[in-house]
Short mmCIF file of C-alpha atoms in Angstrom, two decimals:
data_model
loop_
_atom_site.label_atom_id
_atom_site.label_comp_id
_atom_site.label_asym_id
_atom_site.label_seq_id
_atom_site.Cartn_x
_atom_site.Cartn_y
_atom_site.Cartn_z
CA MET R 1 35.22 -56.16 -0.90
CA PHE R 2 34.09 -52.61 -0.35
CA GLU R 3 34.76 -51.03 2.99
CA PRO R 4 31.66 -49.77 4.82
CA LEU R 5 31.16 -46.02 4.71
CA HIS R 6 31.85 -44.06 7.82
CA PRO R 7 28.58 -42.89 9.55
CA ARG R 8 29.72 -39.28 9.13
CA PHE R 9 29.59 -39.63 5.31
CA ILE R 10 26.22 -41.40 5.44
CA LEU R 11 24.70 -38.58 7.51
CA ALA R 12 26.20 -35.96 5.20
CA GLY R 13 24.67 -37.71 2.18
CA ILE R 14 21.26 -37.89 3.82
CA GLY R 15 21.50 -34.19 4.66
CA ARG R 16 22.28 -33.31 1.05
CA LEU R 17 19.43 -35.50 -0.18
CA LYS R 18 17.00 -33.74 2.17
CA LYS R 19 18.11 -30.32 0.96
CA GLU R 20 17.61 -31.32 -2.68
CA VAL R 21 14.31 -33.17 -2.26
CA ARG R 22 12.63 -30.96 0.35
CA PRO R 23 11.92 -27.99 -1.97
CA VAL R 24 10.24 -30.33 -4.44
CA LEU R 25 8.14 -31.91 -1.70
CA ASP R 26 7.19 -28.48 -0.38
CA ILE R 27 5.94 -27.45 -3.83
CA VAL R 28 3.93 -30.65 -4.19
CA GLU R 29 2.42 -30.31 -0.71
CA ALA R 30 1.68 -26.60 -1.15
CA SER R 31 -0.10 -26.92 -4.47
CA PRO R 32 -1.99 -30.24 -4.77
CA LYS R 33 -3.51 -30.56 -8.25
CA ARG R 34 -6.51 -32.61 -9.23
CA ALA R 35 -7.02 -32.90 -12.95
CA VAL R 36 -10.40 -32.15 -14.49
CA SER R 37 -12.12 -35.50 -15.02
CA ALA R 38 -13.67 -36.53 -18.32
CA ASP R 39 -16.74 -37.49 -16.28
CA LEU R 40 -18.75 -34.29 -15.95
CA GLN R 41 -20.90 -35.59 -13.08
CA GLN R 42 -17.81 -36.40 -11.06
CA ASN R 43 -16.54 -32.83 -11.54
CA ILE R 44 -19.93 -31.42 -10.58
CA ALA R 45 -20.08 -33.51 -7.42
CA ILE R 46 -16.65 -32.33 -6.27
CA LEU R 47 -17.14 -28.67 -7.15
CA ASN R 48 -20.64 -28.45 -5.72
CA GLN R 49 -19.35 -29.83 -2.43
CA GLU R 50 -16.23 -27.64 -2.20
CA LEU R 51 -17.73 -24.42 -3.57
CA GLY R 52 -20.87 -24.73 -1.48
CA VAL R 53 -23.39 -24.75 -4.31
CA LYS R 54 -26.94 -24.77 -2.84
CA LYS R 55 -25.46 -23.73 0.51
CA SER R 56 -24.43 -20.25 -0.63
CA PHE R 57 -27.21 -18.45 -2.47
CA ASP R 58 -24.79 -16.62 -4.77
CA MET R 59 -22.74 -19.65 -5.85
CA LEU R 60 -24.50 -21.06 -8.92
CA CYS R 61 -24.09 -24.06 -11.17
CA ARG R 62 -26.17 -24.39 -14.34
CA GLU R 63 -26.28 -27.79 -16.03
CA LEU R 64 -26.86 -27.27 -19.76
CA GLU R 65 -26.81 -29.19 -23.03
CA TYR R 66 -25.60 -27.81 -26.36
CA GLY R 67 -25.02 -29.75 -29.59
CA GLY R 68 -25.55 -33.07 -27.86
CA LYS R 69 -22.89 -32.29 -25.22
CA LYS R 70 -23.56 -31.73 -21.55
CA PHE R 71 -22.12 -28.56 -20.03
CA ALA R 72 -21.80 -27.23 -16.48
CA LEU R 73 -21.54 -23.47 -16.00
CA TYR R 74 -20.17 -22.16 -12.69
CA PHE R 75 -20.27 -18.50 -11.66
CA VAL R 76 -20.84 -16.18 -8.71
CA ASP R 77 -24.01 -14.15 -8.84
CA GLY R 78 -23.03 -10.48 -8.86
CA PHE R 79 -19.68 -11.01 -10.57
CA ALA R 80 -20.92 -12.18 -13.97
CA LYS R 81 -22.03 -9.71 -16.64
CA ASP R 82 -25.54 -10.92 -17.44
CA ASP R 83 -25.68 -9.51 -20.98
CA ILE R 84 -22.41 -11.17 -22.06
CA MET R 85 -23.32 -14.46 -20.40
CA ASN R 86 -26.72 -14.50 -22.11
CA ARG R 87 -25.24 -13.79 -25.56
CA ILE R 88 -22.71 -16.62 -25.18
CA MET R 89 -25.43 -19.06 -24.11
CA GLU R 90 -27.73 -18.00 -26.97
CA HIS R 91 -24.92 -18.60 -29.46
CA LEU R 92 -24.06 -22.02 -27.98
CA ALA R 93 -27.72 -23.03 -28.20
CA LEU R 94 -27.48 -22.85 -32.01
CA LEU R 95 -24.67 -25.43 -32.26
CA ASP R 96 -25.19 -28.71 -34.16
CA LYS R 97 -23.97 -32.09 -32.97
CA GLU R 98 -21.48 -32.32 -35.83
CA MET R 99 -19.70 -29.21 -34.63
CA LEU R 100 -18.75 -30.78 -31.26
CA THR R 101 -17.83 -34.32 -32.24
CA SER R 102 -14.05 -33.86 -31.88
CA ASP R 103 -11.64 -31.27 -30.47
CA THR R 104 -14.54 -29.66 -28.67
CA ILE R 105 -12.45 -27.24 -26.60
CA LYS R 106 -10.39 -26.09 -29.58
CA LYS R 107 -13.46 -25.55 -31.78
CA LEU R 108 -15.30 -23.61 -29.11
CA LEU R 109 -12.36 -21.30 -28.48
CA GLU R 110 -11.46 -20.71 -32.12
CA THR R 111 -14.87 -20.46 -33.76
CA GLN R 112 -17.74 -20.26 -31.26
CA VAL R 113 -16.87 -18.33 -28.10
CA GLY R 114 -16.73 -14.79 -29.41
CA TYR R 115 -15.08 -13.22 -26.39
CA LEU R 116 -11.56 -11.90 -26.00
CA GLU R 117 -10.56 -12.96 -22.48
CA VAL R 118 -10.76 -16.77 -22.47
CA GLU R 119 -8.41 -19.31 -20.91
CA ILE R 120 -8.06 -23.08 -20.70
CA VAL R 121 -8.06 -24.48 -17.14
CA GLU R 122 -6.71 -27.98 -16.54
CA ASP R 123 -7.12 -28.71 -12.80
CA LEU R 124 -9.95 -28.36 -10.30
CA GLU R 125 -8.03 -26.06 -7.95
CA ALA R 126 -7.61 -23.57 -10.80
CA VAL R 127 -11.31 -23.96 -11.62
CA LYS R 128 -12.27 -23.08 -8.03
CA THR R 129 -9.91 -20.10 -7.95
CA ALA R 130 -11.27 -18.82 -11.26
CA VAL R 131 -14.90 -19.11 -10.16
CA LEU R 132 -14.25 -17.39 -6.81
CA SER R 133 -12.34 -14.61 -8.58
CA GLY R 134 -15.29 -13.80 -10.85
CA PRO R 135 -14.89 -15.39 -14.31
CA LEU R 136 -17.38 -17.91 -15.72
CA VAL R 137 -16.15 -21.49 -16.04
CA PHE R 138 -17.57 -24.03 -18.52
CA LEU R 139 -16.96 -27.75 -17.94
CA ILE R 140 -17.82 -30.13 -20.78
CA ASP R 141 -18.64 -33.82 -20.55
CA GLY R 142 -15.85 -35.96 -21.99
CA GLU R 143 -13.25 -33.19 -21.79
CA THR R 144 -10.34 -33.02 -19.33
CA LYS R 145 -10.08 -29.25 -19.61
CA ALA R 146 -12.39 -26.37 -18.74
CA ILE R 147 -12.94 -22.96 -20.33
CA SER R 148 -12.67 -19.83 -18.20
CA ILE R 149 -14.35 -16.70 -19.62
CA ASP R 150 -13.35 -13.48 -17.87
CA ALA R 151 -16.71 -11.76 -18.24
CA ARG R 152 -16.77 -10.43 -14.71
CA THR R 153 -17.72 -7.12 -13.20
CA TYR R 154 -17.08 -5.84 -9.70
CA PRO R 155 -19.10 -3.40 -7.61
CA ALA R 156 -17.09 -0.21 -8.04
CA ARG R 157 -17.30 3.52 -7.49
CA GLY R 158 -16.16 6.07 -10.00
CA PRO R 159 -12.70 7.63 -9.76
CA ALA R 160 -12.86 10.72 -7.54
CA GLU R 161 -10.29 13.06 -6.03
CA PRO R 162 -8.74 11.55 -2.88
CA ASP R 163 -9.59 13.34 0.35
CA LEU R 164 -6.03 13.11 1.69
CA GLU R 165 -4.30 14.40 -1.47
CA ARG R 166 -6.43 17.27 -2.71
CA VAL R 167 -4.96 19.91 -5.00
CA VAL R 168 -6.22 23.36 -6.00
CA ARG R 169 -5.38 22.77 -9.66
CA GLY R 170 -4.89 19.36 -11.22
CA SER R 171 -6.60 16.11 -12.11
CA ARG R 172 -9.59 15.03 -10.07
CA ASP R 173 -9.43 11.29 -10.70
CA GLY R 174 -8.13 8.92 -8.05
CA PHE R 175 -7.62 5.22 -7.49
CA VAL R 176 -10.58 3.08 -6.46
CA GLU R 177 -11.06 -0.34 -4.87
CA THR R 178 -11.03 -2.19 -8.21
CA MET R 179 -7.48 -3.03 -9.23
CA ILE R 180 -8.06 -3.18 -13.00
CA PHE R 181 -9.33 0.42 -12.91
CA ASN R 182 -6.19 1.49 -11.05
CA THR R 183 -3.79 -0.13 -13.50
CA SER R 184 -5.71 1.48 -16.38
CA LEU R 185 -5.45 4.94 -14.78
CA THR R 186 -1.69 4.43 -14.51
CA ARG R 187 -1.26 3.22 -18.09
CA ARG R 188 -3.20 6.24 -19.28
CA ARG R 189 -0.35 8.43 -17.98
CA VAL R 190 2.61 6.14 -18.75
CA ARG R 191 2.24 4.77 -22.29
CA ASP R 192 5.65 3.16 -22.22
CA PRO R 193 5.94 -0.28 -23.84
CA GLY R 194 8.35 -1.17 -21.04
CA LEU R 195 5.72 -0.67 -18.33
CA ARG R 196 5.15 -4.02 -16.66
CA MET R 197 2.14 -5.11 -14.59
CA GLU R 198 3.01 -8.51 -13.11
CA TYR R 199 0.21 -10.39 -11.39
CA VAL R 200 0.43 -12.62 -8.29
CA GLN R 201 -2.06 -13.99 -5.78
CA VAL R 202 -1.45 -13.92 -2.02
CA GLY R 203 -3.50 -15.51 0.74
CA LYS R 204 -4.43 -19.16 1.05
CA ARG R 205 -8.13 -18.39 1.50
CA SER R 206 -8.60 -14.83 0.24
CA LYS R 207 -6.45 -15.31 -2.91
CA THR R 208 -6.01 -11.56 -3.08
CA ASP R 209 -4.88 -10.18 -6.43
CA ILE R 210 -1.65 -8.15 -6.30
CA VAL R 211 0.15 -6.41 -9.17
CA VAL R 212 3.82 -5.39 -9.14
CA SER R 213 4.35 -2.47 -11.54
CA TYR R 214 7.61 -1.04 -12.86
CA ILE R 215 9.27 0.18 -16.06
CA GLU R 216 11.45 -2.69 -17.21
CA ASP R 217 14.37 -0.73 -18.68
CA VAL R 218 14.39 1.84 -15.85
CA ALA R 219 13.80 0.06 -12.53
CA ASN R 220 16.62 -1.73 -10.77
CA PRO R 221 16.11 -5.47 -11.55
CA ASP R 222 17.52 -6.44 -8.14
CA LEU R 223 14.87 -4.29 -6.48
CA VAL R 224 12.11 -5.87 -8.59
CA THR R 225 13.35 -9.36 -7.72
CA LEU R 226 13.55 -8.49 -4.02
CA ILE R 227 9.95 -7.28 -3.93
CA LYS R 228 8.68 -10.33 -5.84
CA ASN R 229 10.51 -12.66 -3.46
CA LYS R 230 9.07 -10.90 -0.42
CA LEU R 231 5.55 -11.25 -1.85
CA GLN R 232 6.10 -14.94 -2.56
CA GLU R 233 7.30 -15.47 1.01
CA ILE R 234 4.01 -14.22 2.47
CA LYS R 235 2.24 -17.13 4.13
CA ILE R 236 -1.16 -16.13 5.49
CA ASP R 237 -4.77 -17.15 5.06
CA GLY R 238 -6.02 -13.80 3.80
CA LEU R 239 -5.44 -10.08 3.32
CA PRO R 240 -8.71 -8.44 4.44
CA MET R 241 -6.85 -5.20 5.27
CA ALA R 242 -5.20 -5.24 1.84
CA GLU R 243 -2.11 -3.05 1.43
CA LYS R 244 -1.48 -2.47 5.15
CA THR R 245 -1.23 -6.20 5.80
CA VAL R 246 1.11 -6.55 2.83
CA GLU R 247 3.36 -3.81 4.21
CA GLU R 248 3.60 -5.45 7.63
CA LEU R 249 4.35 -8.87 6.19
CA MET R 250 6.93 -7.54 3.71
CA PHE R 251 8.83 -5.10 5.92
CA GLY R 252 8.24 -6.10 9.54
CA LYS R 253 9.77 -3.42 11.83
CA ASN R 254 6.47 -3.18 13.70
CA TRP R 255 8.01 -1.20 16.58
CA ASN R 256 9.29 1.49 14.24
CA PRO R 257 6.45 4.03 13.85
CA TYR R 258 7.69 5.43 10.54
CA PRO R 259 6.08 4.10 7.34
CA MET R 260 8.30 1.92 5.14
CA VAL R 261 6.29 2.70 2.00
CA ARG R 262 4.48 5.73 0.69
CA TYR R 263 0.79 5.39 -0.08
CA THR R 264 -0.90 7.38 -2.79
CA GLU R 265 -4.39 7.48 -4.25
CA ARG R 266 -3.40 9.76 -7.13
CA PRO R 267 -2.53 8.23 -10.54
CA ASP R 268 -0.30 11.20 -11.45
CA VAL R 269 1.80 10.72 -8.31
CA ALA R 270 2.11 7.00 -9.08
CA ALA R 271 3.21 7.78 -12.65
CA VAL R 272 5.88 10.21 -11.46
CA HIS R 273 7.42 7.59 -9.19
CA LEU R 274 7.34 4.93 -11.91
CA LEU R 275 9.34 7.25 -14.18
CA GLU R 276 11.85 7.81 -11.37
CA GLY R 277 12.50 4.07 -11.11
CA HIS R 278 10.30 3.09 -8.18
CA VAL R 279 8.31 -0.14 -8.02
CA LEU R 280 4.58 0.09 -7.29
CA ILE R 281 2.39 -2.50 -5.60
CA TYR R 282 -1.35 -2.55 -6.33
CA VAL R 283 -3.57 -4.61 -4.01
CA ASP R 284 -7.12 -5.44 -5.05
CA THR R 285 -9.90 -3.92 -2.87
CA SER R 286 -7.63 -1.00 -1.88
CA PRO R 287 -7.60 2.51 -3.39
CA SER R 288 -4.07 3.08 -2.08
CA VAL R 289 -1.02 2.13 -4.14
CA MET R 290 2.26 1.35 -2.39
CA ILE R 291 5.36 3.17 -3.65
CA THR R 292 8.63 1.37 -2.88
CA PRO R 293 11.23 2.08 -1.75
CA THR R 294 10.74 5.41 0.01
CA THR R 295 12.67 7.72 2.30
CA PHE R 296 11.57 10.16 4.98
CA PHE R 297 11.59 13.01 2.48
CA HIS R 298 9.23 11.22 0.09
CA HIS R 299 6.53 11.63 2.74
CA VAL R 300 6.90 15.40 3.09
CA GLN R 301 6.25 16.27 -0.56
CA HIS R 302 2.82 16.93 -2.06
CA ALA R 303 1.45 17.14 -5.59
CA GLU R 304 0.28 20.71 -4.94
CA GLU R 305 3.91 21.91 -5.05
CA PHE R 306 4.27 20.67 -8.63
CA ARG R 307 0.97 22.18 -9.78
CA GLN R 308 2.25 25.73 -9.16
CA LYS R 309 5.19 27.81 -10.42
CA PRO R 310 8.56 26.70 -9.02
CA ILE R 311 8.92 29.79 -6.79
CA SER R 312 5.43 29.21 -5.37
CA GLY R 313 6.24 25.53 -4.93
CA VAL R 314 9.36 26.42 -2.92
CA TYR R 315 7.29 28.70 -0.67
CA VAL R 316 4.67 26.01 -0.06
CA ARG R 317 7.33 23.36 0.55
CA TRP R 318 9.20 25.42 3.12
CA LEU R 319 5.96 26.25 4.94
CA ARG R 320 5.27 22.54 5.06
CA PHE R 321 8.77 21.76 6.37
CA LEU R 322 8.29 24.35 9.11
CA ALA R 323 4.90 22.91 10.03
CA ILE R 324 6.31 19.38 10.26
CA LEU R 325 9.19 20.52 12.47
CA CYS R 326 6.73 22.34 14.72
CA SER R 327 4.56 19.24 14.97
CA ILE R 328 7.56 17.29 16.32
CA LEU R 329 9.75 19.72 18.28
CA LEU R 330 7.77 22.81 19.27
CA THR R 331 5.88 21.61 22.37
CA PRO R 332 8.71 19.55 23.95
CA LEU R 333 11.22 22.36 23.25
CA TRP R 334 8.95 24.97 24.84
CA MET R 335 8.36 22.75 27.88
CA ALA R 336 12.12 22.14 28.22
CA LEU R 337 12.78 25.90 28.19
CA VAL R 338 9.99 26.59 30.70
CA MET R 339 11.35 23.92 33.06
CA ASN R 340 14.89 25.33 32.64
CA LYS R 341 14.40 29.10 32.40
CA SER R 342 18.16 29.72 32.27
CA PHE R 343 18.17 28.33 28.72
CA MET R 344 15.25 30.53 27.62
CA PRO R 345 16.30 33.33 25.20
CA SER R 346 15.42 36.80 26.48
CA PHE R 347 13.24 37.60 23.46
CA PHE R 348 11.19 34.45 24.17
CA MET R 349 10.58 35.08 27.87
CA PHE R 350 7.05 36.34 27.27
CA THR R 351 5.93 32.76 26.51
CA ILE R 352 6.54 31.68 30.13
CA PRO R 353 3.18 31.32 31.96
CA GLU R 354 2.56 34.21 34.35
CA LYS R 355 1.13 32.02 37.12
CA SER R 356 1.58 28.46 38.25
CA LEU R 357 -1.38 26.11 38.34
CA ALA R 358 -2.07 23.10 40.52
CA ILE R 359 -1.34 20.89 37.53
CA THR R 360 2.28 21.04 36.39
CA ILE R 361 3.28 22.01 32.84
CA PHE R 362 4.23 18.41 32.07
CA TRP R 363 0.80 17.01 32.93
CA GLN R 364 -0.91 19.89 31.17
CA MET R 365 0.98 19.01 28.00
CA MET R 366 0.19 15.31 28.37
CA PHE R 367 -3.53 15.96 28.91
CA ALA R 368 -3.53 18.34 25.95
CA GLU R 369 -1.89 15.66 23.74
CA ILE R 370 -4.44 13.07 24.82
CA GLY R 371 -7.28 15.54 24.20
CA LEU R 372 -5.88 16.35 20.75
CA ALA R 373 -5.69 12.64 19.85
CA LEU R 374 -9.25 12.09 21.06
CA LEU R 375 -10.46 15.09 19.08
CA ARG R 376 -8.84 13.76 15.92
CA MET R 377 -10.36 10.34 16.53
CA ALA R 378 -13.79 11.85 17.13
CA ALA R 379 -13.52 13.89 13.91
CA ILE R 380 -12.94 10.69 11.91
CA HIS R 381 -16.00 9.00 13.36
CA THR R 382 -18.26 12.06 13.24
CA PRO R 383 -20.62 12.46 10.24
CA ASN R 384 -19.78 15.44 8.05
CA PRO R 385 -22.89 17.51 8.99
CA LEU R 386 -21.83 17.33 12.66
CA GLY R 387 -18.16 18.16 12.07
CA SER R 388 -18.63 21.91 12.59
CA ALA R 389 -20.48 21.29 15.83
CA LEU R 390 -17.59 19.13 17.06
CA GLY R 391 -15.13 21.94 16.33
CA LEU R 392 -17.24 24.46 18.28
CA VAL R 393 -17.53 22.11 21.24
CA ALA R 394 -13.76 21.51 21.29
CA ALA R 395 -12.77 25.17 20.85
CA LEU R 396 -15.35 26.98 22.99
CA MET R 397 -16.78 24.61 25.55
CA VAL R 398 -13.69 22.52 26.28
CA GLY R 399 -10.71 24.76 25.53
CA GLN R 400 -12.07 28.05 26.84
CA VAL R 401 -13.63 26.59 29.97
CA ALA R 402 -10.48 24.56 30.73
CA ILE R 403 -8.45 27.79 30.70
CA GLU R 404 -10.95 29.69 32.87
CA ILE R 405 -11.10 27.04 35.60
CA GLY R 406 -7.31 26.72 35.70
CA PHE R 407 -6.86 23.31 34.10
CA PHE R 408 -4.63 24.63 31.28
CA THR R 409 -2.62 27.80 30.82
CA ARG R 410 -3.20 29.78 27.66
CA GLU R 411 0.35 29.07 26.51
CA VAL R 412 -0.18 25.31 26.66
CA ILE R 413 -3.30 25.58 24.50
CA LEU R 414 -1.47 27.88 22.06
CA PHE R 415 1.58 25.68 21.50
CA THR R 416 -0.45 22.49 21.39
CA SER R 417 -2.69 24.07 18.76
CA ILE R 418 0.33 25.08 16.64
CA ALA R 419 1.66 21.51 16.88
CA ALA R 420 -1.76 20.21 15.83
CA ILE R 421 -1.79 22.49 12.78
CA GLY R 422 1.64 21.14 11.83
CA THR R 423 0.32 17.61 12.17
CA PHE R 424 -2.62 18.35 9.89
CA ALA R 425 -0.30 20.02 7.36
CA THR R 426 1.79 16.84 7.03
CA PRO R 427 0.95 15.31 3.61
CA SER R 428 1.33 11.69 4.72
CA TYR R 429 -1.18 10.51 7.32
CA GLU R 430 1.16 7.69 8.37
CA LEU R 431 4.04 10.13 8.85
CA SER R 432 1.87 12.46 10.92
CA LEU R 433 0.96 9.62 13.29
CA ALA R 434 4.62 8.64 13.61
CA ASN R 435 5.55 12.25 14.36
CA GLN R 436 2.88 12.43 17.06
CA LEU R 437 4.39 9.39 18.78
CA VAL R 438 7.87 10.96 18.57
CA ARG R 439 6.51 14.21 20.04
CA LEU R 440 4.90 12.26 22.87
CA GLY R 441 8.18 10.47 23.58
CA LEU R 442 10.09 13.76 23.63
CA LEU R 443 7.57 15.21 26.08
CA VAL R 444 8.02 12.25 28.43
CA LEU R 445 11.84 12.44 28.30
CA THR R 446 11.71 16.20 28.81
CA GLY R 447 9.31 15.89 31.72
CA ILE R 448 11.56 13.35 33.46
CA PHE R 449 15.07 14.65 32.67
CA GLY R 450 14.49 18.29 31.76
CA PHE R 451 16.32 20.08 28.95
CA TYR R 452 18.98 17.39 28.65
CA GLY R 453 16.25 14.77 28.29
CA PHE R 454 14.95 16.75 25.32
CA LEU R 455 18.39 16.79 23.71
CA VAL R 456 18.87 13.05 24.27
CA GLY R 457 15.40 12.40 22.81
CA VAL R 458 16.20 14.39 19.66
CA VAL R 459 19.45 12.47 19.22
CA LEU R 460 17.63 9.12 19.63
CA TRP R 461 15.03 10.23 17.08
CA LEU R 462 17.72 11.12 14.54
CA VAL R 463 19.53 7.82 15.20
CA LEU R 464 16.25 5.98 14.55
CA LEU R 465 15.85 7.72 11.19
CA VAL R 466 19.48 7.15 10.21
CA ARG R 467 19.42 3.43 11.09
CA THR R 468 16.11 2.75 9.34
CA LYS R 469 16.13 1.23 5.86
CA SER R 470 13.34 0.56 3.39
CA LEU R 471 14.24 -2.34 1.09
CA ASP R 472 17.95 -1.67 1.68
CA THR R 473 17.41 2.04 0.90
CA PRO R 474 18.62 4.45 3.65
CA TYR R 475 15.57 6.18 5.11
CA PHE R 476 17.37 9.48 5.74
CA TRP R 477 18.84 9.82 2.24
CA PRO R 478 19.96 12.30 0.84
CA LEU R 479 21.19 13.61 4.22
CA LEU R 480 22.83 10.30 5.12
CA PRO R 481 24.44 9.14 2.93
CA PHE R 482 24.90 12.72 1.82
CA ASN R 483 24.03 13.66 -1.75
CA TRP R 484 24.10 17.38 -2.46
CA ASN R 485 22.27 17.33 -5.80
CA ALA R 486 19.45 15.21 -4.43
CA LEU R 487 19.23 17.36 -1.28
CA VAL R 488 18.79 20.49 -3.41
CA HIS R 489 15.79 18.87 -5.13
CA VAL R 490 14.36 18.02 -1.70
CA LEU R 491 14.78 21.51 -0.28
CA PHE R 492 13.69 23.36 -3.41
CA ARG R 493 10.95 22.64 -5.90
CA SER R 494 13.22 22.91 -8.92
CA PRO R 495 11.96 23.58 -12.49
CA VAL R 496 11.14 20.51 -14.54
CA GLU R 497 13.99 21.04 -17.00
CA TRP R 498 16.49 20.76 -14.12
CA ASN R 499 15.32 17.24 -13.26
CA SER R 500 17.45 15.51 -15.86
CA LYS R 501 18.58 12.63 -13.64
CA ARG R 502 16.72 9.91 -11.79
CA PRO R 503 17.46 9.40 -8.06
CA LYS R 504 20.78 7.58 -7.72
CA ILE R 505 19.66 5.80 -4.55
CA LEU R 506 17.30 3.68 -6.70
CA HIS R 507 20.17 2.51 -8.93
CA PRO R 508 18.10 2.82 -12.12
CA GLN R 509 19.27 1.14 -15.30
CA ASP R 510 18.63 4.33 -17.27
CA ASP R 511 19.56 7.25 -15.00
CA THR R 512 18.81 10.08 -17.44
CA ARG R 513 15.38 11.57 -18.13
CA LYS R 514 16.31 13.49 -21.29
#
């Protein structure tokens, strides 16, 4: 006789069985499939109920008959191209009964439906997704498959130069809210047969279209796999805020103000990063493309530097570096020196306010920061014709009067204005907001602990940058880990012929560009 198994072995076996079976059950539960029925009326009853036909004015179902066969045509009003739909229906109306007696689907696809983008759909969930995405769907009585015709059109604006990435000389086209336009603008600049545009859908209810783009023989395959896995792990009902929601769900780190990806609305900038080995993420309904992975120094470069001669590009880049440093360090450093005059250099003593006001320097700086943030917010929400009036009100009525009545010293207004100019000169809007928060934190530490609080704050800021990673890529590269060749390309806008290597931090398969 067999001896009974010890309970420990039984429990271990059950545990292994659960681990092996659970993924299969999860897949089945997550994606229930209902096959298209051969009974057309049954399909119509289900789809009309679940798609809200006759409840939503724009969800339409046309019941038709061609060649002795009953058809049902589903589409969303506003997505379908009327001229193409009419031509297809006119052609189907000429069919004889003999032409649809057998292999109806095959005959229609091969000989009758004269359109390029057609697909066979075999379950009702796919039918619903196709209809809601825009294509037309034909269901045929007696057939267990449906035909999806991608004759859709979206409301779209024409490509125009992005407001945040303007250049004096260069292309004037930019990404728009329609994803297929954006991928076409990219392919126009990168005609590489290895360029891949891989499509996924995210969002249980929104079913948002997302494309992962990379050059197959250049990009690091581990990086591509990592990004795909992170997209597949997103579990949410919808992505109404498009790429920003995707970034938060992929990267987390919500308490770190610095952006984990770089956004661009310029096709030429996207093409440059593809050739370097980056992976791009396009999200439908968004004109911004996500560049991954990125470092701090990716956010301080601008296309304008590469549209001028190298020496001019170096000059512009260094001005921008100086402006960014001023936007972070100038006001807290000045306040630290004013509060600790013994540290103030003799040649800088003239910046100390001549008289003391009832409001301390610290609170003056804090009120000035709040006023600057409010002014920036008001500028965003102010119509363009009133923008000049807003500037006059801020400069003359608020700033000048505040100095005259003794609310601010002139020095506070001066240094806050210089910091604001540095903020506006930062190419990345997300980086400029992060730098404002860092500046605010440095002001608070300086106001509480004086000059040493400023030093501690700077150290904490650098530690934050050093410890941050974007998709396992060090955020402060090429300073840490140090890479001299890459640092030279960051500090200087080098001539094109010098850029013979792709960034090593991306671990590209093909690291040479010549």
